[in-house]
Amino acid sequence: MASILNQTQELQESSKVLGHLRCENFFLFPGENTLSDGLRGVLYFLGLAYCFIGLSAITARFFKSMENVVKHSRKVVAIDPITKAEVITYKKVWNFTIADISLLAFGTSFPQISLATIDAIRNMGERYAGGLGPGTLVGSAAFDLFPIHAVCVVVPKAGELKKISDLGVWLVELVWSFWAYIWLYIILEVWSPNVITLVEALLTVLQYGLLLVHAYAQDKRWPYLSLPMSRGDRPEEWVPEEIDTSKDDNDNDVHDVYSDAAQDAVESGSRNIVDIFSIHSANNDTGITYHTVADTPPDSATKKGKAKNSTVFDIWKHQFVDAITLETSESKKVDSIYLRIAKSFWHLLLAPWKLLFAFVPPCNIAHGWIAFICSLLFISGVAFVVTRFTDLISCVTGINPYVIAFTALASGTSWPDLVASKIAAERQLTADSAIANITCSNSVNIYVGIGVPWLINTVYNYFAYREPLYIENAKGLSFSLLIFFATSVGCIVVLVLRRLIIGAELGGPRLWAWLTSAYFMMLWVVFVVLSSLKVSGVI
């Protein structure tokens, strides 16, 4: 906390006015200083909220790009030993579990990771670590675990039950998630109190790799490394195999199952967020029905040829046209004039962000990787602006930066997590991805979100000063970890009881679903209030 306040003091030149410190820092224009502190605080809060709207806009494009990345599969040619004929199959590149932990969890947590990394970079040269990043990440973990669970549990239709099918993978992810916060407490209070060493930071980052290996071992049921638990009815593959027999022998060795559908969605002016979880699509041999991401017409082969003739620039051009279109075809179908005005106003509010993010290349280039990386870069840019607004809000209002991190920053930067888990709870037949995204995001927050920034600062301090990285408000952060651990146990216990009594973690009788949701929200309020009071010195 003190390191953040030091940075805030460096950014500002304060003068004594009517017995309190007046913030002389500004965001764009020096004339902002002539406004009252109250008005400036409101304007900066509105600017922060608008940044969160921007995060929701780039999240839509990020999901589309990630959809194409995950659906990437490669052609495998084998020779039938009996007929000697060539047998062509398409094997997925991404493992289902690894995709959940890496692309999905890392991608949805990237706003927090970017914010923490930016905080660390601008804090380089200081012997004390910045607290904005850790505060946001711990607050985001609480938001992921409590409010997002609260939303997911009531999303299924009344009476519909959605349970975790692969309990083994979930237990591995849950154990690593809990261990992440135990580990953080150990290095803050036990191993080297109030100090982060280079070894501690490096071990924190390396544990993310161990999580990936352990989860993959559990998914593949490796002996000695996995729990002896059978898999439920969840499909083993992220994307069901779909072999297009209309393709000739001159095809590339890579087969993108839905690249044409994704391109058609862009060309048809679809403005909806692509459902990254509906890629469990089509019907497989087990008889389980899945929903497709985009409706592909019967004459898809004809459209495929037409799409191939379309240039990348045509698709890119359409992104800019879509960005400045205020009234969509869906809005025109709405009977209520008030709803149409509200939708148009919302599109007008989003227009600057959509126009900016239209520079992200189309998602069907290089299997979505270019759009994926560009989306992450734009998220980093928005995160930088968020840090500026946070400094200004703390400077103008005097609110403790940790309190802002626990509440506003954690909620705003966790928006992609909320969207991802809500879609999963709505569309998937099981609760695996919805809950896995929560537990994995919490692990990523510690191992990567806190580990990488601390590694940057500890490496710099080691070579520059031959000293470790000091944590000035380690007591406040440690207290928040203890509160989070206690409340999270209460959350997991309720999920287990729902599994034993109702038969599923999500859904069920409407009354019990809403009571569970209210209980999760109460746990979040307890965490936020107690943590805020502690870092503010009240308790």
PDB file of C-alpha atoms in Angstrom, residues 223-449:
ATOM      1  CA  PRO A 223      -0.421 -43.941 -13.263  1.00  0.00           C
ATOM      2  CA  TYR A 224       1.037 -42.622  -9.999  1.00  0.00           C
ATOM      3  CA  LEU A 225       0.280 -38.994 -11.023  1.00  0.00           C
ATOM      4  CA  SER A 226      -3.503 -39.103 -11.246  1.00  0.00           C
ATOM      5  CA  LEU A 227      -6.400 -39.855  -8.935  1.00  0.00           C
ATOM      6  CA  PRO A 228      -8.151 -43.187  -9.606  1.00  0.00           C
ATOM      7  CA  MET A 229     -11.451 -41.576 -10.542  1.00  0.00           C
ATOM      8  CA  SER A 230     -13.493 -42.437 -13.615  1.00  0.00           C
ATOM      9  CA  ARG A 231     -14.537 -39.786 -16.101  1.00  0.00           C
ATOM     10  CA  GLY A 232     -18.193 -38.864 -16.387  1.00  0.00           C
ATOM     11  CA  ASP A 233     -20.226 -38.000 -19.464  1.00  0.00           C
ATOM     12  CA  ARG A 234     -18.130 -35.012 -20.483  1.00  0.00           C
ATOM     13  CA  PRO A 235     -16.660 -35.403 -24.001  1.00  0.00           C
ATOM     14  CA  GLU A 236     -12.941 -35.969 -24.003  1.00  0.00           C
ATOM     15  CA  GLU A 237     -12.349 -33.542 -26.838  1.00  0.00           C
ATOM     16  CA  TRP A 238     -12.795 -29.790 -26.795  1.00  0.00           C
ATOM     17  CA  VAL A 239     -13.976 -29.918 -30.417  1.00  0.00           C
ATOM     18  CA  PRO A 240     -15.718 -33.053 -31.762  1.00  0.00           C
ATOM     19  CA  GLU A 241     -14.047 -34.390 -34.856  1.00  0.00           C
ATOM     20  CA  GLU A 242     -15.681 -33.305 -38.076  1.00  0.00           C
ATOM     21  CA  ILE A 243     -14.183 -34.607 -41.288  1.00  0.00           C
ATOM     22  CA  ASP A 244     -15.152 -32.737 -44.402  1.00  0.00           C
ATOM     23  CA  THR A 245     -15.236 -35.343 -47.151  1.00  0.00           C
ATOM     24  CA  SER A 246     -15.651 -32.677 -49.807  1.00  0.00           C
ATOM     25  CA  LYS A 247     -12.036 -31.606 -49.394  1.00  0.00           C
ATOM     26  CA  ASP A 248      -9.637 -32.912 -52.031  1.00  0.00           C
ATOM     27  CA  ASP A 249      -6.128 -34.289 -51.677  1.00  0.00           C
ATOM     28  CA  ASN A 250      -4.570 -30.886 -52.224  1.00  0.00           C
ATOM     29  CA  ASP A 251      -5.826 -29.597 -48.893  1.00  0.00           C
ATOM     30  CA  ASN A 252      -3.434 -28.260 -46.322  1.00  0.00           C
ATOM     31  CA  ASP A 253      -2.312 -30.435 -43.446  1.00  0.00           C
ATOM     32  CA  VAL A 254      -4.332 -28.283 -41.101  1.00  0.00           C
ATOM     33  CA  HIS A 255      -8.105 -28.471 -40.894  1.00  0.00           C
ATOM     34  CA  ASP A 256      -9.991 -25.667 -39.135  1.00  0.00           C
ATOM     35  CA  VAL A 257     -13.410 -27.070 -38.415  1.00  0.00           C
ATOM     36  CA  TYR A 258     -15.234 -23.802 -37.987  1.00  0.00           C
ATOM     37  CA  SER A 259     -13.059 -21.246 -39.748  1.00  0.00           C
ATOM     38  CA  ASP A 260     -15.662 -20.863 -42.478  1.00  0.00           C
ATOM     39  CA  ALA A 261     -18.472 -20.475 -39.963  1.00  0.00           C
ATOM     40  CA  ALA A 262     -16.486 -17.838 -38.100  1.00  0.00           C
ATOM     41  CA  GLN A 263     -15.838 -15.962 -41.339  1.00  0.00           C
ATOM     42  CA  ASP A 264     -19.496 -16.214 -42.361  1.00  0.00           C
ATOM     43  CA  ALA A 265     -20.447 -14.767 -38.972  1.00  0.00           C
ATOM     44  CA  VAL A 266     -18.211 -11.775 -39.634  1.00  0.00           C
ATOM     45  CA  GLU A 267     -19.444 -11.309 -43.192  1.00  0.00           C
ATOM     46  CA  SER A 268     -23.097 -11.575 -42.214  1.00  0.00           C
ATOM     47  CA  GLY A 269     -22.683  -8.777 -39.706  1.00  0.00           C
ATOM     48  CA  SER A 270     -23.169 -10.875 -36.622  1.00  0.00           C
ATOM     49  CA  ARG A 271     -22.652  -8.691 -33.601  1.00  0.00           C
ATOM     50  CA  ASN A 272     -22.995 -11.295 -30.905  1.00  0.00           C
ATOM     51  CA  ILE A 273     -20.157 -12.587 -28.799  1.00  0.00           C
ATOM     52  CA  VAL A 274     -19.120 -15.916 -30.282  1.00  0.00           C
ATOM     53  CA  ASP A 275     -19.870 -18.626 -27.766  1.00  0.00           C
ATOM     54  CA  ILE A 276     -16.500 -20.225 -27.140  1.00  0.00           C
ATOM     55  CA  PHE A 277     -18.125 -22.986 -25.133  1.00  0.00           C
ATOM     56  CA  SER A 278     -20.610 -23.986 -27.817  1.00  0.00           C
ATOM     57  CA  ILE A 279     -17.736 -25.429 -29.776  1.00  0.00           C
ATOM     58  CA  HIS A 280     -18.799 -28.690 -28.180  1.00  0.00           C
ATOM     59  CA  SER A 281     -20.955 -28.943 -31.258  1.00  0.00           C
ATOM     60  CA  ALA A 282     -22.648 -31.400 -33.552  1.00  0.00           C
ATOM     61  CA  ASN A 283     -23.518 -34.958 -32.546  1.00  0.00           C
ATOM     62  CA  ASN A 284     -21.047 -37.615 -31.604  1.00  0.00           C
ATOM     63  CA  ASP A 285     -21.307 -41.365 -31.408  1.00  0.00           C
ATOM     64  CA  THR A 286     -22.281 -41.290 -27.763  1.00  0.00           C
ATOM     65  CA  GLY A 287     -25.633 -39.749 -28.625  1.00  0.00           C
ATOM     66  CA  ILE A 288     -24.927 -36.551 -26.713  1.00  0.00           C
ATOM     67  CA  THR A 289     -26.242 -33.454 -28.476  1.00  0.00           C
ATOM     68  CA  TYR A 290     -24.237 -30.243 -28.648  1.00  0.00           C
ATOM     69  CA  HIS A 291     -25.053 -26.814 -29.984  1.00  0.00           C
ATOM     70  CA  THR A 292     -23.073 -25.246 -32.803  1.00  0.00           C
ATOM     71  CA  VAL A 293     -21.315 -21.914 -32.455  1.00  0.00           C
ATOM     72  CA  ALA A 294     -22.811 -20.433 -35.595  1.00  0.00           C
ATOM     73  CA  ASP A 295     -25.633 -21.773 -37.732  1.00  0.00           C
ATOM     74  CA  THR A 296     -23.957 -23.201 -40.820  1.00  0.00           C
ATOM     75  CA  PRO A 297     -26.434 -23.449 -43.719  1.00  0.00           C
ATOM     76  CA  PRO A 298     -26.764 -26.678 -45.731  1.00  0.00           C
ATOM     77  CA  ASP A 299     -25.049 -25.042 -48.687  1.00  0.00           C
ATOM     78  CA  SER A 300     -21.922 -24.422 -46.583  1.00  0.00           C
ATOM     79  CA  ALA A 301     -19.781 -25.966 -49.292  1.00  0.00           C
ATOM     80  CA  THR A 302     -20.913 -23.254 -51.694  1.00  0.00           C
ATOM     81  CA  LYS A 303     -20.318 -20.549 -49.133  1.00  0.00           C
ATOM     82  CA  LYS A 304     -16.915 -22.053 -48.408  1.00  0.00           C
ATOM     83  CA  GLY A 305     -15.830 -21.500 -51.970  1.00  0.00           C
ATOM     84  CA  LYS A 306     -17.217 -17.990 -51.857  1.00  0.00           C
ATOM     85  CA  ALA A 307     -15.418 -17.305 -48.562  1.00  0.00           C
ATOM     86  CA  LYS A 308     -12.107 -18.465 -50.008  1.00  0.00           C
ATOM     87  CA  ASN A 309     -12.511 -15.952 -52.817  1.00  0.00           C
ATOM     88  CA  SER A 310     -13.099 -13.163 -50.362  1.00  0.00           C
ATOM     89  CA  THR A 311     -10.016 -11.229 -49.453  1.00  0.00           C
ATOM     90  CA  VAL A 312      -8.849 -10.609 -45.930  1.00  0.00           C
ATOM     91  CA  PHE A 313      -9.211  -6.891 -46.529  1.00  0.00           C
ATOM     92  CA  ASP A 314     -12.904  -7.299 -47.334  1.00  0.00           C
ATOM     93  CA  ILE A 315     -13.464  -8.971 -43.975  1.00  0.00           C
ATOM     94  CA  TRP A 316     -11.308  -6.398 -42.205  1.00  0.00           C
ATOM     95  CA  LYS A 317     -13.254  -3.597 -43.894  1.00  0.00           C
ATOM     96  CA  HIS A 318     -16.496  -5.096 -42.628  1.00  0.00           C
ATOM     97  CA  GLN A 319     -15.202  -4.889 -39.054  1.00  0.00           C
ATOM     98  CA  PHE A 320     -14.953  -1.094 -39.372  1.00  0.00           C
ATOM     99  CA  VAL A 321     -18.404  -0.868 -40.987  1.00  0.00           C
ATOM    100  CA  ASP A 322     -19.826  -2.951 -38.173  1.00  0.00           C
ATOM    101  CA  ALA A 323     -18.151  -0.698 -35.588  1.00  0.00           C
ATOM    102  CA  ILE A 324     -19.938   2.442 -36.794  1.00  0.00           C
ATOM    103  CA  THR A 325     -23.330   0.786 -37.324  1.00  0.00           C
ATOM    104  CA  LEU A 326     -25.552   2.013 -34.506  1.00  0.00           C
ATOM    105  CA  GLU A 327     -28.762   0.102 -35.247  1.00  0.00           C
ATOM    106  CA  THR A 328     -28.510  -3.590 -36.062  1.00  0.00           C
ATOM    107  CA  SER A 329     -31.059  -5.720 -37.880  1.00  0.00           C
ATOM    108  CA  GLU A 330     -32.026  -7.245 -34.523  1.00  0.00           C
ATOM    109  CA  SER A 331     -32.652  -3.799 -33.037  1.00  0.00           C
ATOM    110  CA  LYS A 332     -34.963  -2.920 -35.919  1.00  0.00           C
ATOM    111  CA  LYS A 333     -37.154  -5.917 -35.081  1.00  0.00           C
ATOM    112  CA  VAL A 334     -37.805  -4.612 -31.553  1.00  0.00           C
ATOM    113  CA  ASP A 335     -41.327  -3.192 -31.256  1.00  0.00           C
ATOM    114  CA  SER A 336     -40.698  -0.884 -28.315  1.00  0.00           C
ATOM    115  CA  ILE A 337     -39.257   2.457 -29.422  1.00  0.00           C
ATOM    116  CA  TYR A 338     -37.684   2.896 -25.990  1.00  0.00           C
ATOM    117  CA  LEU A 339     -35.784  -0.372 -26.254  1.00  0.00           C
ATOM    118  CA  ARG A 340     -34.594   0.572 -29.733  1.00  0.00           C
ATOM    119  CA  ILE A 341     -33.347   3.920 -28.434  1.00  0.00           C
ATOM    120  CA  ALA A 342     -31.612   2.191 -25.520  1.00  0.00           C
ATOM    121  CA  LYS A 343     -29.919  -0.301 -27.852  1.00  0.00           C
ATOM    122  CA  SER A 344     -28.818   2.474 -30.198  1.00  0.00           C
ATOM    123  CA  PHE A 345     -27.439   4.476 -27.280  1.00  0.00           C
ATOM    124  CA  TRP A 346     -25.505   1.438 -26.095  1.00  0.00           C
ATOM    125  CA  HIS A 347     -24.035   0.914 -29.568  1.00  0.00           C
ATOM    126  CA  LEU A 348     -23.140   4.618 -29.655  1.00  0.00           C
ATOM    127  CA  LEU A 349     -21.373   4.225 -26.301  1.00  0.00           C
ATOM    128  CA  LEU A 350     -19.458   1.226 -27.611  1.00  0.00           C
ATOM    129  CA  ALA A 351     -18.679   2.771 -31.010  1.00  0.00           C
ATOM    130  CA  PRO A 352     -15.273   4.334 -30.059  1.00  0.00           C
ATOM    131  CA  TRP A 353     -14.091   1.069 -28.545  1.00  0.00           C
ATOM    132  CA  LYS A 354     -15.403  -1.032 -31.434  1.00  0.00           C
ATOM    133  CA  LEU A 355     -13.763   1.291 -33.937  1.00  0.00           C
ATOM    134  CA  LEU A 356     -10.446   1.013 -32.094  1.00  0.00           C
ATOM    135  CA  PHE A 357     -10.661  -2.760 -31.780  1.00  0.00           C
ATOM    136  CA  ALA A 358     -11.602  -3.113 -35.444  1.00  0.00           C
ATOM    137  CA  PHE A 359      -7.861  -2.819 -36.090  1.00  0.00           C
ATOM    138  CA  VAL A 360      -7.510  -6.335 -34.671  1.00  0.00           C
ATOM    139  CA  PRO A 361      -7.023  -8.594 -37.735  1.00  0.00           C
ATOM    140  CA  PRO A 362      -9.822 -11.003 -38.704  1.00  0.00           C
ATOM    141  CA  CYS A 363     -10.004 -14.126 -36.583  1.00  0.00           C
ATOM    142  CA  ASN A 364      -9.614 -16.552 -39.476  1.00  0.00           C
ATOM    143  CA  ILE A 365      -6.007 -15.514 -40.191  1.00  0.00           C
ATOM    144  CA  ALA A 366      -3.351 -17.979 -38.951  1.00  0.00           C
ATOM    145  CA  HIS A 367      -6.004 -19.997 -37.095  1.00  0.00           C
ATOM    146  CA  GLY A 368      -6.853 -16.982 -34.927  1.00  0.00           C
ATOM    147  CA  TRP A 369      -3.402 -16.551 -33.356  1.00  0.00           C
ATOM    148  CA  ILE A 370      -2.767 -13.052 -34.730  1.00  0.00           C
ATOM    149  CA  ALA A 371      -6.153 -11.796 -33.523  1.00  0.00           C
ATOM    150  CA  PHE A 372      -5.583 -13.566 -30.196  1.00  0.00           C
ATOM    151  CA  ILE A 373      -2.244 -11.826 -29.609  1.00  0.00           C
ATOM    152  CA  CYS A 374      -3.515  -8.437 -30.814  1.00  0.00           C
ATOM    153  CA  SER A 375      -6.517  -8.713 -28.497  1.00  0.00           C
ATOM    154  CA  LEU A 376      -4.194  -9.310 -25.549  1.00  0.00           C
ATOM    155  CA  LEU A 377      -2.131  -6.252 -26.552  1.00  0.00           C
ATOM    156  CA  PHE A 378      -5.241  -4.068 -26.637  1.00  0.00           C
ATOM    157  CA  ILE A 379      -6.285  -5.462 -23.249  1.00  0.00           C
ATOM    158  CA  SER A 380      -2.862  -4.422 -21.923  1.00  0.00           C
ATOM    159  CA  GLY A 381      -3.404  -0.915 -23.283  1.00  0.00           C
ATOM    160  CA  VAL A 382      -6.763  -0.608 -21.559  1.00  0.00           C
ATOM    161  CA  ALA A 383      -5.194  -1.956 -18.358  1.00  0.00           C
ATOM    162  CA  PHE A 384      -2.585   0.821 -18.492  1.00  0.00           C
ATOM    163  CA  VAL A 385      -5.318   3.464 -18.667  1.00  0.00           C
ATOM    164  CA  VAL A 386      -7.053   1.723 -15.761  1.00  0.00           C
ATOM    165  CA  THR A 387      -3.919   2.096 -13.618  1.00  0.00           C
ATOM    166  CA  ARG A 388      -3.813   5.837 -14.410  1.00  0.00           C
ATOM    167  CA  PHE A 389      -7.446   6.306 -13.389  1.00  0.00           C
ATOM    168  CA  THR A 390      -6.856   4.286 -10.227  1.00  0.00           C
ATOM    169  CA  ASP A 391      -3.940   6.515  -9.209  1.00  0.00           C
ATOM    170  CA  LEU A 392      -6.034   9.612  -9.831  1.00  0.00           C
ATOM    171  CA  ILE A 393      -9.025   8.293  -7.872  1.00  0.00           C
ATOM    172  CA  SER A 394      -6.787   7.449  -4.924  1.00  0.00           C
ATOM    173  CA  CYS A 395      -5.084  10.835  -5.196  1.00  0.00           C
ATOM    174  CA  VAL A 396      -8.301  12.863  -5.401  1.00  0.00           C
ATOM    175  CA  THR A 397     -10.506  10.970  -2.962  1.00  0.00           C
ATOM    176  CA  GLY A 398      -7.899   9.658  -0.532  1.00  0.00           C
ATOM    177  CA  ILE A 399      -9.373   6.146  -0.792  1.00  0.00           C
ATOM    178  CA  ASN A 400      -6.831   3.475   0.019  1.00  0.00           C
ATOM    179  CA  PRO A 401      -5.554   1.935  -3.258  1.00  0.00           C
ATOM    180  CA  TYR A 402      -6.039  -1.552  -1.856  1.00  0.00           C
ATOM    181  CA  VAL A 403      -9.740  -0.821  -1.291  1.00  0.00           C
ATOM    182  CA  ILE A 404     -10.084   0.272  -4.924  1.00  0.00           C
ATOM    183  CA  ALA A 405      -8.201  -2.856  -5.999  1.00  0.00           C
ATOM    184  CA  PHE A 406     -10.404  -5.187  -3.914  1.00  0.00           C
ATOM    185  CA  THR A 407     -13.634  -3.671  -5.230  1.00  0.00           C
ATOM    186  CA  ALA A 408     -13.733  -1.663  -8.460  1.00  0.00           C
ATOM    187  CA  LEU A 409     -10.603  -3.014 -10.144  1.00  0.00           C
ATOM    188  CA  ALA A 410     -11.248  -6.632  -9.194  1.00  0.00           C
ATOM    189  CA  SER A 411     -14.854  -6.495 -10.408  1.00  0.00           C
ATOM    190  CA  GLY A 412     -14.099  -4.640 -13.623  1.00  0.00           C
ATOM    191  CA  THR A 413     -11.097  -6.695 -14.698  1.00  0.00           C
ATOM    192  CA  SER A 414     -12.913  -9.953 -13.864  1.00  0.00           C
ATOM    193  CA  TRP A 415     -15.606  -9.229 -16.436  1.00  0.00           C
ATOM    194  CA  PRO A 416     -14.167 -11.712 -18.997  1.00  0.00           C
ATOM    195  CA  ASP A 417     -14.202 -14.416 -16.305  1.00  0.00           C
ATOM    196  CA  LEU A 418     -17.848 -13.677 -15.566  1.00  0.00           C
ATOM    197  CA  VAL A 419     -18.838 -13.769 -19.245  1.00  0.00           C
ATOM    198  CA  ALA A 420     -16.896 -16.978 -19.884  1.00  0.00           C
ATOM    199  CA  SER A 421     -18.305 -18.883 -16.914  1.00  0.00           C
ATOM    200  CA  LYS A 422     -21.862 -17.649 -17.512  1.00  0.00           C
ATOM    201  CA  ILE A 423     -21.789 -18.816 -21.134  1.00  0.00           C
ATOM    202  CA  ALA A 424     -20.404 -22.176 -20.049  1.00  0.00           C
ATOM    203  CA  ALA A 425     -23.118 -22.606 -17.418  1.00  0.00           C
ATOM    204  CA  GLU A 426     -25.784 -21.741 -19.993  1.00  0.00           C
ATOM    205  CA  ARG A 427     -24.650 -23.767 -22.988  1.00  0.00           C
ATOM    206  CA  GLN A 428     -22.656 -26.765 -21.803  1.00  0.00           C
ATOM    207  CA  LEU A 429     -24.258 -29.954 -20.613  1.00  0.00           C
ATOM    208  CA  THR A 430     -21.892 -30.153 -17.655  1.00  0.00           C
ATOM    209  CA  ALA A 431     -20.473 -27.695 -15.131  1.00  0.00           C
ATOM    210  CA  ASP A 432     -16.833 -28.523 -15.894  1.00  0.00           C
ATOM    211  CA  SER A 433     -15.753 -25.469 -17.903  1.00  0.00           C
ATOM    212  CA  ALA A 434     -17.815 -22.998 -15.877  1.00  0.00           C
ATOM    213  CA  ILE A 435     -16.240 -24.077 -12.596  1.00  0.00           C
ATOM    214  CA  ALA A 436     -12.840 -24.953 -14.097  1.00  0.00           C
ATOM    215  CA  ASN A 437     -12.559 -21.410 -15.436  1.00  0.00           C
ATOM    216  CA  ILE A 438     -13.049 -20.078 -11.894  1.00  0.00           C
ATOM    217  CA  THR A 439     -10.576 -22.378 -10.159  1.00  0.00           C
ATOM    218  CA  CYS A 440      -7.979 -22.159 -12.932  1.00  0.00           C
ATOM    219  CA  SER A 441      -8.245 -18.370 -13.140  1.00  0.00           C
ATOM    220  CA  ASN A 442      -7.505 -18.169  -9.426  1.00  0.00           C
ATOM    221  CA  SER A 443      -4.403 -20.306  -9.905  1.00  0.00           C
ATOM    222  CA  VAL A 444      -3.284 -18.205 -12.858  1.00  0.00           C
ATOM    223  CA  ASN A 445      -3.795 -15.051 -10.796  1.00  0.00           C
ATOM    224  CA  ILE A 446      -1.166 -16.178  -8.275  1.00  0.00           C
ATOM    225  CA  TYR A 447       1.314 -18.204 -10.307  1.00  0.00           C
ATOM    226  CA  VAL A 448       1.376 -15.819 -13.277  1.00  0.00           C
ATOM    227  CA  GLY A 449      -0.420 -12.629 -12.244  1.00  0.00           C
TER     228      GLY A 449
END
